[in-house]
PDB file of C-alpha atoms in Angstrom:
ATOM      1  CA  MET J   1      88.864 103.298  91.142  1.00 63.00           C
ATOM      2  CA  ARG J   2      90.488 103.320  87.727  1.00 68.00           C
ATOM      3  CA  THR J   3      91.352 106.729  86.321  1.00 79.00           C
ATOM      4  CA  ASP J   4      92.973 107.998  83.170  1.00 92.00           C
ATOM      5  CA  LEU J   5      96.602 109.082  83.456  1.00 94.00           C
ATOM      6  CA  LYS J   6      98.372 111.897  81.652  1.00 94.00           C
ATOM      7  CA  LEU J   7     102.153 112.333  81.707  1.00 95.00           C
ATOM      8  CA  TYR J   8     103.818 115.696  81.239  1.00 94.00           C
ATOM      9  CA  THR J   9     107.576 115.682  80.775  1.00 93.00           C
ATOM     10  CA  SER J  10     109.759 118.426  82.244  1.00 90.00           C
ATOM     11  CA  GLY J  11     108.611 121.871  81.156  1.00 85.00           C
ATOM     12  CA  GLU J  12     105.695 120.476  79.126  1.00 91.00           C
ATOM     13  CA  LEU J  13     102.790 121.547  81.375  1.00 91.00           C
ATOM     14  CA  ASP J  14     100.089 123.352  79.439  1.00 91.00           C
ATOM     15  CA  ASN J  15      97.710 125.893  81.016  1.00 90.00           C
ATOM     16  CA  VAL J  16      95.285 123.159  82.081  1.00 91.00           C
ATOM     17  CA  GLY J  17      98.116 121.202  83.727  1.00 92.00           C
ATOM     18  CA  VAL J  18      99.460 124.293  85.469  1.00 93.00           C
ATOM     19  CA  GLU J  19      96.035 125.075  86.937  1.00 94.00           C
ATOM     20  CA  ALA J  20      95.431 121.453  87.996  1.00 94.00           C
ATOM     21  CA  LEU J  21      98.847 121.304  89.667  1.00 94.00           C
ATOM     22  CA  TRP J  22      98.268 124.573  91.531  1.00 94.00           C
ATOM     23  CA  GLN J  23      94.802 123.500  92.750  1.00 95.00           C
ATOM     24  CA  LEU J  24      96.072 120.158  94.080  1.00 96.00           C
ATOM     25  CA  LEU J  25      99.073 121.788  95.803  1.00 96.00           C
ATOM     26  CA  VAL J  26      96.907 124.446  97.470  1.00 95.00           C
ATOM     27  CA  ALA J  27      94.350 121.870  98.643  1.00 95.00           C
ATOM     28  CA  ALA J  28      97.025 119.661 100.244  1.00 96.00           C
ATOM     29  CA  ASP J  29      99.455 122.405 101.331  1.00 95.00           C
ATOM     30  CA  ASN J  30      99.097 122.046 105.099  1.00 93.00           C
ATOM     31  CA  GLU J  31      98.848 118.248 105.038  1.00 95.00           C
ATOM     32  CA  PHE J  32     102.591 118.029 104.349  1.00 95.00           C
ATOM     33  CA  VAL J  33     105.254 118.249 107.064  1.00 93.00           C
ATOM     34  CA  PRO J  34     106.498 120.896 106.743  1.00 92.00           C
ATOM     35  CA  SER J  35     103.732 122.545 104.731  1.00 92.00           C
ATOM     36  CA  LEU J  36     104.435 123.066 101.046  1.00 93.00           C
ATOM     37  CA  SER J  37     103.982 126.835 101.364  1.00 90.00           C
ATOM     38  CA  SER J  38     106.666 127.001 104.048  1.00 87.00           C
ATOM     39  CA  ARG J  39     109.285 125.220 101.955  1.00 75.00           C
ATOM     40  CA  GLY J  40     109.947 127.856  99.338  1.00 55.00           C
ATOM     41  CA  GLU J  41     111.828 127.440  96.101  1.00 46.00           C
ATOM     42  CA  GLY J  42     114.863 125.188  96.270  1.00 45.00           C
ATOM     43  CA  ALA J  43     113.874 123.586  99.568  1.00 41.00           C
ATOM     44  CA  GLY J  44     113.407 120.156  98.011  1.00 47.00           C
ATOM     45  CA  GLU J  45     116.440 118.484  99.566  1.00 49.00           C
ATOM     46  CA  ARG J  46     116.779 120.389 102.819  1.00 46.00           C
ATOM     47  CA  LEU J  47     113.089 120.745 103.738  1.00 46.00           C
ATOM     48  CA  ALA J  48     113.933 123.889 105.651  1.00 43.00           C
ATOM     49  CA  PRO J  49     110.903 126.089 106.144  1.00 44.00           C
ATOM     50  CA  ASN J  50     110.952 129.508 104.511  1.00 41.00           C
ATOM     51  CA  VAL J  51     108.565 132.403 104.845  1.00 40.00           C
ATOM     52  CA  PRO J  52     105.512 131.767 102.620  1.00 42.00           C
ATOM     53  CA  SER J  53     105.476 133.721  99.400  1.00 43.00           C
ATOM     54  CA  ALA J  54     103.753 137.090  99.386  1.00 41.00           C
ATOM     55  CA  SER J  55     101.126 135.750  96.980  1.00 49.00           C
ATOM     56  CA  GLY J  56     100.163 133.047  99.470  1.00 66.00           C
ATOM     57  CA  GLY J  57     100.072 129.333  99.019  1.00 78.00           C
ATOM     58  CA  PRO J  58     102.911 127.044  98.017  1.00 91.00           C
ATOM     59  CA  ARG J  59     104.247 129.352  95.281  1.00 90.00           C
ATOM     60  CA  GLY J  60     107.951 128.497  95.705  1.00 89.00           C
ATOM     61  CA  TYR J  61     107.270 124.770  95.816  1.00 91.00           C
ATOM     62  CA  PHE J  62     104.964 125.081  92.801  1.00 92.00           C
ATOM     63  CA  ASP J  63     107.696 126.869  90.834  1.00 90.00           C
ATOM     64  CA  GLU J  64     110.208 124.188  91.794  1.00 89.00           C
ATOM     65  CA  ILE J  65     108.221 121.104  90.819  1.00 91.00           C
ATOM     66  CA  ARG J  66     106.936 122.559  87.550  1.00 90.00           C
ATOM     67  CA  SER J  67     110.282 121.449  86.118  1.00 90.00           C
ATOM     68  CA  HIS J  68     109.684 117.850  87.250  1.00 94.00           C
ATOM     69  CA  TRP J  69     107.816 115.262  85.236  1.00 96.00           C
ATOM     70  CA  ILE J  70     104.194 115.120  86.349  1.00 97.00           C
ATOM     71  CA  ILE J  71     101.572 112.405  86.080  1.00 97.00           C
ATOM     72  CA  PHE J  72      97.962 113.426  86.623  1.00 96.00           C
ATOM     73  CA  SER J  73      95.189 111.021  87.522  1.00 95.00           C
ATOM     74  CA  LEU J  74      92.036 112.191  85.767  1.00 94.00           C
ATOM     75  CA  THR J  75      88.371 111.447  86.333  1.00 90.00           C
ATOM     76  CA  ASN J  76      86.020 113.023  83.790  1.00 88.00           C
ATOM     77  CA  GLN J  77      89.026 115.088  82.606  1.00 86.00           C
ATOM     78  CA  CYS J  78      89.431 116.575  86.108  1.00 92.00           C
ATOM     79  CA  ALA J  79      92.685 116.046  88.040  1.00 95.00           C
ATOM     80  CA  VAL J  80      92.000 114.008  91.191  1.00 96.00           C
ATOM     81  CA  GLY J  81      95.621 113.169  91.911  1.00 97.00           C
ATOM     82  CA  MET J  82      99.163 113.912  90.849  1.00 97.00           C
ATOM     83  CA  MET J  83     102.667 112.590  91.190  1.00 97.00           C
ATOM     84  CA  SER J  84     105.782 114.584  90.333  1.00 97.00           C
ATOM     85  CA  PHE J  85     109.075 112.824  89.756  1.00 97.00           C
ATOM     86  CA  ILE J  86     112.586 113.227  88.417  1.00 97.00           C
ATOM     87  CA  PRO J  87     113.769 110.471  86.053  1.00 97.00           C
ATOM     88  CA  HIS J  88     117.390 109.238  86.074  1.00 98.00           C
ATOM     89  CA  TYR J  89     117.942 110.733  89.538  1.00 97.00           C
ATOM     90  CA  SER J  90     120.838 110.086  91.894  1.00 97.00           C
ATOM     91  CA  ASN J  91     122.095 111.451  95.197  1.00 96.00           C
ATOM     92  CA  ASP J  92     124.328 110.146  97.995  1.00 96.00           C
ATOM     93  CA  ILE J  93     121.455 108.578  99.931  1.00 97.00           C
ATOM     94  CA  LEU J  94     120.099 106.749  96.875  1.00 97.00           C
ATOM     95  CA  ARG J  95     123.418 105.843  95.206  1.00 96.00           C
ATOM     96  CA  ASP J  96     122.740 102.081  95.554  1.00 97.00           C
ATOM     97  CA  TRP J  97     119.344 102.579  93.871  1.00 97.00           C
ATOM     98  CA  SER J  98     120.477 104.814  91.018  1.00 97.00           C
ATOM     99  CA  PRO J  99     119.630 105.878  88.491  1.00 98.00           C
ATOM    100  CA  CYS J 100     116.108 105.984  89.828  1.00 98.00           C
ATOM    101  CA  SER J 101     112.835 107.701  89.174  1.00 98.00           C
ATOM    102  CA  TYR J 102     112.587 109.910  92.253  1.00 98.00           C
ATOM    103  CA  LEU J 103     109.032 110.682  93.329  1.00 98.00           C
ATOM    104  CA  SER J 104     109.007 114.175  94.833  1.00 95.00           C
ATOM    105  CA  THR J 105     105.296 114.782  95.441  1.00 97.00           C
ATOM    106  CA  LEU J 106     102.177 112.639  95.640  1.00 98.00           C
ATOM    107  CA  ILE J 107      98.765 114.201  96.191  1.00 98.00           C
ATOM    108  CA  VAL J 108      95.321 112.640  95.925  1.00 98.00           C
ATOM    109  CA  ASP J 109      92.342 114.951  96.341  1.00 97.00           C
ATOM    110  CA  LYS J 110      90.502 114.145  99.595  1.00 96.00           C
ATOM    111  CA  PRO J 111      87.283 112.707  98.083  1.00 95.00           C
ATOM    112  CA  TYR J 112      89.355 110.217  96.051  1.00 96.00           C
ATOM    113  CA  ARG J 113      91.687 108.957  98.776  1.00 95.00           C
ATOM    114  CA  ARG J 114      91.713 105.241  99.576  1.00 94.00           C
ATOM    115  CA  SER J 115      90.128 104.504  96.188  1.00 95.00           C
ATOM    116  CA  GLY J 116      93.274 103.236  94.424  1.00 95.00           C
ATOM    117  CA  VAL J 117      94.356 106.497  92.773  1.00 97.00           C
ATOM    118  CA  ALA J 118      97.799 106.590  94.453  1.00 97.00           C
ATOM    119  CA  ARG J 119      98.336 102.873  93.786  1.00 97.00           C
ATOM    120  CA  HIS J 120      97.472 103.432  90.104  1.00 96.00           C
ATOM    121  CA  LEU J 121      99.943 106.339  89.905  1.00 97.00           C
ATOM    122  CA  TYR J 122     102.671 104.233  91.527  1.00 98.00           C
ATOM    123  CA  GLY J 123     101.953 101.354  89.140  1.00 97.00           C
ATOM    124  CA  TYR J 124     102.357 103.646  86.175  1.00 97.00           C
ATOM    125  CA  LEU J 125     105.589 105.138  87.549  1.00 98.00           C
ATOM    126  CA  ILE J 126     107.085 101.715  88.236  1.00 98.00           C
ATOM    127  CA  GLU J 127     106.329 100.499  84.705  1.00 97.00           C
ATOM    128  CA  TYR J 128     107.491 103.758  83.121  1.00 97.00           C
ATOM    129  CA  SER J 129     110.738 103.625  85.110  1.00 98.00           C
ATOM    130  CA  ARG J 130     111.473 100.191  83.652  1.00 98.00           C
ATOM    131  CA  GLU J 131     110.836 101.517  80.141  1.00 97.00           C
ATOM    132  CA  ILE J 132     113.251 104.437  80.515  1.00 97.00           C
ATOM    133  CA  GLY J 133     116.003 102.318  82.086  1.00 98.00           C
ATOM    134  CA  ASP J 134     115.925 103.450  85.710  1.00 98.00           C
ATOM    135  CA  VAL J 135     116.781 100.650  88.146  1.00 98.00           C
ATOM    136  CA  ALA J 136     114.415 101.747  90.907  1.00 98.00           C
ATOM    137  CA  VAL J 137     111.674 104.080  92.055  1.00 98.00           C
ATOM    138  CA  ALA J 138     112.540 106.062  95.175  1.00 98.00           C
ATOM    139  CA  THR J 139     110.777 108.560  97.395  1.00 98.00           C
ATOM    140  CA  ARG J 140     110.782 109.949 100.890  1.00 97.00           C
ATOM    141  CA  THR J 141     108.082 110.771 103.376  1.00 97.00           C
ATOM    142  CA  TRP J 142     107.712 111.716 107.003  1.00 97.00           C
ATOM    143  CA  SER J 143     107.506 109.224 109.839  1.00 97.00           C
ATOM    144  CA  THR J 144     103.963 110.221 110.864  1.00 97.00           C
ATOM    145  CA  ASN J 145     102.498 109.871 107.349  1.00 97.00           C
ATOM    146  CA  ALA J 146     100.708 106.596 108.166  1.00 97.00           C
ATOM    147  CA  GLY J 147      98.721 106.343 104.917  1.00 96.00           C
ATOM    148  CA  HIS J 148     101.730 106.750 102.661  1.00 97.00           C
ATOM    149  CA  LEU J 149     103.884 104.451 104.814  1.00 98.00           C
ATOM    150  CA  ALA J 150     101.243 101.698 104.570  1.00 98.00           C
ATOM    151  CA  LEU J 151     100.981 102.126 100.794  1.00 98.00           C
ATOM    152  CA  LEU J 152     104.765 101.960 100.359  1.00 98.00           C
ATOM    153  CA  ASP J 153     104.886  98.788 102.448  1.00 98.00           C
ATOM    154  CA  SER J 154     102.076  97.175 100.431  1.00 98.00           C
ATOM    155  CA  LEU J 155     103.910  97.993  97.187  1.00 98.00           C
ATOM    156  CA  GLY J 156     107.146  96.398  98.396  1.00 98.00           C
ATOM    157  CA  PHE J 157     109.218  99.516  98.972  1.00 98.00           C
ATOM    158  CA  ALA J 158     112.137  99.126 101.384  1.00 98.00           C
ATOM    159  CA  PRO J 159     113.329 101.808 103.801  1.00 98.00           C
ATOM    160  CA  VAL J 160     116.752 103.070 102.721  1.00 97.00           C
ATOM    161  CA  LYS J 161     117.618 105.741 105.272  1.00 98.00           C
ATOM    162  CA  THR J 162     116.009 107.552 108.181  1.00 98.00           C
ATOM    163  CA  ILE J 163     117.005 111.089 109.139  1.00 97.00           C
ATOM    164  CA  PRO J 164     115.823 111.672 112.734  1.00 97.00           C
ATOM    165  CA  ASP J 165     113.988 114.919 113.544  1.00 94.00           C
ATOM    166  CA  HIS J 166     114.559 116.157 109.980  1.00 93.00           C
ATOM    167  CA  ARG J 167     111.119 117.687 109.493  1.00 91.00           C
ATOM    168  CA  ALA J 168     110.307 118.665 113.065  1.00 90.00           C
ATOM    169  CA  PRO J 169     111.144 117.408 116.548  1.00 93.00           C
ATOM    170  CA  GLY J 170     110.019 113.780 116.586  1.00 95.00           C
ATOM    171  CA  VAL J 171     109.217 113.741 112.865  1.00 95.00           C
ATOM    172  CA  ASP J 172     111.799 111.859 110.817  1.00 97.00           C
ATOM    173  CA  THR J 173     112.352 111.783 107.073  1.00 96.00           C
ATOM    174  CA  ILE J 174     112.409 108.234 105.691  1.00 98.00           C
ATOM    175  CA  TYR J 175     113.730 107.395 102.217  1.00 98.00           C
ATOM    176  CA  PHE J 176     112.301 104.347 100.424  1.00 98.00           C
ATOM    177  CA  ALA J 177     113.212 102.520  97.218  1.00 98.00           C
ATOM    178  CA  LYS J 178     111.964  99.640  95.120  1.00 98.00           C
ATOM    179  CA  SER J 179     113.819  97.912  92.303  1.00 98.00           C
ATOM    180  CA  VAL J 180     111.982  97.876  89.015  1.00 97.00           C
TER     181      VAL J 180
END
């Protein structure tokens, strides 16, 4: 499935983008390990669960990634997928792949999964990363996220580091990177 893509740079989300982001995060909240609503603001690196916000849903996570760059995949002007990322990113784990475009969140709405939406988003991010001078695209996921692991493998991403039991007992965090 080919969709239209719309890029919002940091802080550029308009009201339509804010609503689309919130709806996708709420729909996929409990599919993440740990859930997005349990992460809270600032939990991006440590993935330590927090108490969900009083307003319900992934409010803290939503507030955190609103400052990231966001690409929406649109069908009939409706967001069916999103990818948030940080350009020119570096940390100790990714130092050999830096500066990179660091993908922080990928969500495809359930009816559109396995239709090429995530692959299209990745393709755009890889090309965009080249254009802005990043040397790689990097991300992380959990060891039981079979769909995402298969996609990363098919796109040529290499595992960079595994942190055992980082997300839960028996659920590792795995970092991946791909040169662009």
